[in-house]
Amino acid sequence: LTSHERALQIEEEIYKKLLAAPLRPELRLKVRSEYAVLLSKTGRIDEAIDELEEITVHYTNTTTYGSLGYCYLLKDSVRKAVNFNKEAYDFNSDDPVILDNMTQLYIKLGDYQKAKKYADEMIETLSQELNAARQLQITNEITEIAAATELQK
């Protein structure tokens, strides 16, 4: 096994132990949704879809929307992909994963104008996130410099 494959194997073991433990219902659904992401990462798309479809009956968040929408795209379940990804976009139109799913969806449908619209939204969102992250980094650097300067006094 490669180190990446071993890491995924360890991650799966952890999720299985967590799911075997008594968890609050909402936490169990969250862990299951993260486990479904792992299933999709390891190529078990059908298992991931089954898990996510069951979860989304009781629990939805940006991760479940993004993950299930992506799995539908991977399986070429066009009707499901269209309906679910539009619902996901209505839920959180600022999430880069959901925007990427919308871009891929419209590429598959051959509507390149709509695909570009969502790609542009994704780029704008990522740009804003990068700017915020850079501003935080600068603030932290200034704080460290100020603290170091104070220590030298």
mmCIF file of C-alpha atoms in Angstrom:
data_model
loop_
_atom_site.group_PDB
_atom_site.id
_atom_site.type_symbol
_atom_site.label_atom_id
_atom_site.label_comp_id
_atom_site.label_asym_id
_atom_site.label_seq_id
_atom_site.Cartn_x
_atom_site.Cartn_y
_atom_site.Cartn_z
ATOM 1 C CA LEU A 1 0.000 0.000 0.000
ATOM 2 C CA THR A 2 1.104 3.534 -0.689
ATOM 3 C CA SER A 3 1.219 5.983 2.212
ATOM 4 C CA HIS A 4 -1.920 7.660 0.818
ATOM 5 C CA GLU A 5 -3.783 4.351 0.612
ATOM 6 C CA ARG A 6 -2.670 3.463 4.141
ATOM 7 C CA ALA A 7 -3.872 6.868 5.407
ATOM 8 C CA LEU A 8 -7.277 6.283 3.807
ATOM 9 C CA GLN A 9 -7.409 2.816 5.352
ATOM 10 C CA ILE A 10 -6.651 4.244 8.812
ATOM 11 C CA GLU A 11 -9.243 6.975 8.277
ATOM 12 C CA GLU A 12 -11.844 4.354 7.395
ATOM 13 C CA GLU A 13 -11.015 2.343 10.524
ATOM 14 C CA ILE A 14 -11.482 5.475 12.636
ATOM 15 C CA TYR A 15 -14.867 6.222 11.058
ATOM 16 C CA LYS A 16 -16.022 2.644 11.618
ATOM 17 C CA LYS A 17 -15.021 2.833 15.302
ATOM 18 C CA LEU A 18 -16.805 6.172 15.664
ATOM 19 C CA LEU A 19 -19.939 4.808 14.026
ATOM 20 C CA ALA A 20 -19.894 1.780 16.338
ATOM 21 C CA ALA A 21 -19.866 4.101 19.380
ATOM 22 C CA PRO A 22 -22.976 5.664 20.904
ATOM 23 C CA LEU A 23 -23.243 9.117 19.340
ATOM 24 C CA ARG A 24 -25.868 11.848 19.472
ATOM 25 C CA PRO A 25 -28.102 11.505 16.390
ATOM 26 C CA GLU A 26 -26.899 14.700 14.703
ATOM 27 C CA LEU A 27 -23.249 13.844 15.347
ATOM 28 C CA ARG A 28 -23.811 10.332 13.953
ATOM 29 C CA LEU A 29 -25.236 11.845 10.755
ATOM 30 C CA LYS A 30 -22.273 14.213 10.468
ATOM 31 C CA VAL A 31 -19.791 11.346 10.917
ATOM 32 C CA ARG A 32 -21.710 9.286 8.365
ATOM 33 C CA SER A 33 -21.562 12.164 5.875
ATOM 34 C CA GLU A 34 -17.792 12.440 6.343
ATOM 35 C CA TYR A 35 -17.497 8.663 5.971
ATOM 36 C CA ALA A 36 -19.442 8.907 2.695
ATOM 37 C CA VAL A 37 -16.878 11.441 1.449
ATOM 38 C CA LEU A 38 -14.193 8.867 2.218
ATOM 39 C CA LEU A 39 -16.154 6.235 0.294
ATOM 40 C CA SER A 40 -16.225 8.511 -2.743
ATOM 41 C CA LYS A 41 -12.480 9.229 -2.411
ATOM 42 C CA THR A 42 -11.797 5.499 -2.538
ATOM 43 C CA GLY A 43 -13.922 4.969 -5.640
ATOM 44 C CA ARG A 44 -16.928 3.413 -3.908
ATOM 45 C CA ILE A 45 -19.340 5.855 -5.495
ATOM 46 C CA ASP A 46 -22.435 3.660 -5.262
ATOM 47 C CA GLU A 47 -21.849 3.113 -1.534
ATOM 48 C CA ALA A 48 -21.279 6.840 -1.059
ATOM 49 C CA ILE A 49 -24.505 7.667 -2.903
ATOM 50 C CA ASP A 50 -26.495 5.156 -0.845
ATOM 51 C CA GLU A 51 -25.076 6.560 2.391
ATOM 52 C CA LEU A 52 -25.595 10.198 1.390
ATOM 53 C CA GLU A 53 -29.130 9.644 0.097
ATOM 54 C CA GLU A 54 -30.061 8.047 3.398
ATOM 55 C CA ILE A 55 -28.390 10.843 5.386
ATOM 56 C CA THR A 56 -29.965 13.707 3.444
ATOM 57 C CA VAL A 57 -33.436 12.520 4.418
ATOM 58 C CA HIS A 58 -32.620 13.676 7.981
ATOM 59 C CA TYR A 59 -29.600 15.948 7.696
ATOM 60 C CA THR A 60 -28.283 18.336 5.089
ATOM 61 C CA ASN A 61 -25.362 20.704 5.124
ATOM 62 C CA THR A 62 -22.992 22.092 2.535
ATOM 63 C CA THR A 63 -20.800 18.978 2.703
ATOM 64 C CA THR A 64 -23.668 16.561 2.047
ATOM 65 C CA TYR A 65 -24.956 18.714 -0.793
ATOM 66 C CA GLY A 66 -21.529 19.041 -2.376
ATOM 67 C CA SER A 67 -20.632 15.382 -1.955
ATOM 68 C CA LEU A 68 -23.879 13.865 -3.201
ATOM 69 C CA GLY A 69 -24.063 16.318 -6.090
ATOM 70 C CA TYR A 70 -20.533 15.355 -7.110
ATOM 71 C CA CYS A 71 -21.287 11.625 -6.825
ATOM 72 C CA TYR A 72 -24.320 12.020 -9.093
ATOM 73 C CA LEU A 73 -22.047 13.712 -11.635
ATOM 74 C CA LEU A 74 -19.527 10.872 -11.407
ATOM 75 C CA LYS A 75 -22.253 8.293 -12.001
ATOM 76 C CA ASP A 76 -23.695 10.274 -14.938
ATOM 77 C CA SER A 77 -27.055 10.354 -13.166
ATOM 78 C CA VAL A 78 -27.957 13.464 -15.135
ATOM 79 C CA ARG A 79 -31.550 13.910 -13.941
ATOM 80 C CA LYS A 80 -30.540 13.454 -10.300
ATOM 81 C CA ALA A 81 -27.461 15.624 -10.803
ATOM 82 C CA VAL A 82 -29.508 18.475 -12.276
ATOM 83 C CA ASN A 83 -32.160 18.448 -9.570
ATOM 84 C CA PHE A 84 -29.850 17.908 -6.641
ATOM 85 C CA ASN A 85 -27.132 20.357 -7.686
ATOM 86 C CA LYS A 86 -29.718 23.089 -8.273
ATOM 87 C CA GLU A 87 -31.098 22.410 -4.794
ATOM 88 C CA ALA A 88 -27.532 22.505 -3.421
ATOM 89 C CA TYR A 89 -26.902 25.844 -5.134
ATOM 90 C CA ASP A 90 -30.096 27.243 -3.580
ATOM 91 C CA PHE A 91 -28.852 26.005 -0.194
ATOM 92 C CA ASN A 92 -25.365 27.578 -0.476
ATOM 93 C CA SER A 93 -24.482 29.470 -3.621
ATOM 94 C CA ASP A 94 -21.112 30.572 -2.199
ATOM 95 C CA ASP A 95 -19.550 27.152 -1.687
ATOM 96 C CA PRO A 96 -16.716 26.400 -4.144
ATOM 97 C CA VAL A 97 -17.533 22.664 -4.266
ATOM 98 C CA ILE A 98 -21.183 23.330 -5.111
ATOM 99 C CA LEU A 99 -20.152 25.929 -7.687
ATOM 100 C CA ASP A 100 -17.688 23.459 -9.196
ATOM 101 C CA ASN A 101 -20.463 20.844 -9.346
ATOM 102 C CA MET A 102 -22.690 23.337 -11.168
ATOM 103 C CA THR A 103 -19.870 24.111 -13.609
ATOM 104 C CA GLN A 104 -19.297 20.403 -14.319
ATOM 105 C CA LEU A 105 -23.025 19.786 -14.604
ATOM 106 C CA TYR A 106 -23.492 22.385 -17.314
ATOM 107 C CA ILE A 107 -20.400 21.208 -19.159
ATOM 108 C CA LYS A 108 -21.952 17.711 -19.237
ATOM 109 C CA LEU A 109 -25.198 19.246 -20.493
ATOM 110 C CA GLY A 110 -23.311 21.166 -23.187
ATOM 111 C CA ASP A 111 -24.451 24.559 -21.867
ATOM 112 C CA TYR A 112 -21.042 26.221 -21.784
ATOM 113 C CA GLN A 113 -22.427 29.700 -21.153
ATOM 114 C CA LYS A 114 -24.032 28.558 -17.880
ATOM 115 C CA ALA A 115 -20.918 26.532 -17.039
ATOM 116 C CA LYS A 116 -18.817 29.687 -17.422
ATOM 117 C CA LYS A 117 -21.230 31.646 -15.221
ATOM 118 C CA TYR A 118 -20.751 29.166 -12.364
ATOM 119 C CA ALA A 119 -17.007 28.917 -12.971
ATOM 120 C CA ASP A 120 -16.772 32.708 -12.717
ATOM 121 C CA GLU A 121 -18.746 32.632 -9.446
ATOM 122 C CA MET A 122 -16.415 29.939 -8.120
ATOM 123 C CA ILE A 123 -13.319 31.952 -9.037
ATOM 124 C CA GLU A 124 -14.768 35.029 -7.325
ATOM 125 C CA THR A 125 -15.572 33.024 -4.178
ATOM 126 C CA LEU A 126 -12.121 31.445 -4.080
ATOM 127 C CA SER A 127 -10.515 34.833 -4.658
ATOM 128 C CA GLN A 128 -12.407 36.278 -1.684
ATOM 129 C CA GLU A 129 -11.420 33.301 0.493
ATOM 130 C CA LEU A 130 -7.771 33.653 -0.518
ATOM 131 C CA ASN A 131 -7.837 37.379 0.218
ATOM 132 C CA ALA A 132 -9.342 36.739 3.656
ATOM 133 C CA ALA A 133 -6.761 34.035 4.377
ATOM 134 C CA ARG A 134 -3.917 36.327 3.264
ATOM 135 C CA GLN A 135 -5.258 39.176 5.431
ATOM 136 C CA LEU A 136 -5.339 36.823 8.425
ATOM 137 C CA GLN A 137 -1.792 35.698 7.684
ATOM 138 C CA ILE A 138 -0.606 39.314 7.508
ATOM 139 C CA THR A 139 -2.372 40.130 10.781
ATOM 140 C CA ASN A 140 -0.704 37.149 12.448
ATOM 141 C CA GLU A 141 2.694 38.171 11.099
ATOM 142 C CA ILE A 142 2.230 41.726 12.394
ATOM 143 C CA THR A 143 1.184 40.382 15.792
ATOM 144 C CA GLU A 144 4.285 38.163 15.927
ATOM 145 C CA ILE A 145 6.540 41.077 14.947
ATOM 146 C CA ALA A 146 4.914 43.311 17.559
ATOM 147 C CA ALA A 147 5.329 40.645 20.231
ATOM 148 C CA ALA A 148 8.960 40.101 19.267
ATOM 149 C CA THR A 149 9.573 43.875 19.347
ATOM 150 C CA GLU A 150 8.042 44.077 22.834
ATOM 151 C CA LEU A 151 10.327 41.272 24.033
ATOM 152 C CA GLN A 152 13.373 43.203 22.804
ATOM 153 C CA LYS A 153 12.496 46.291 24.873
#
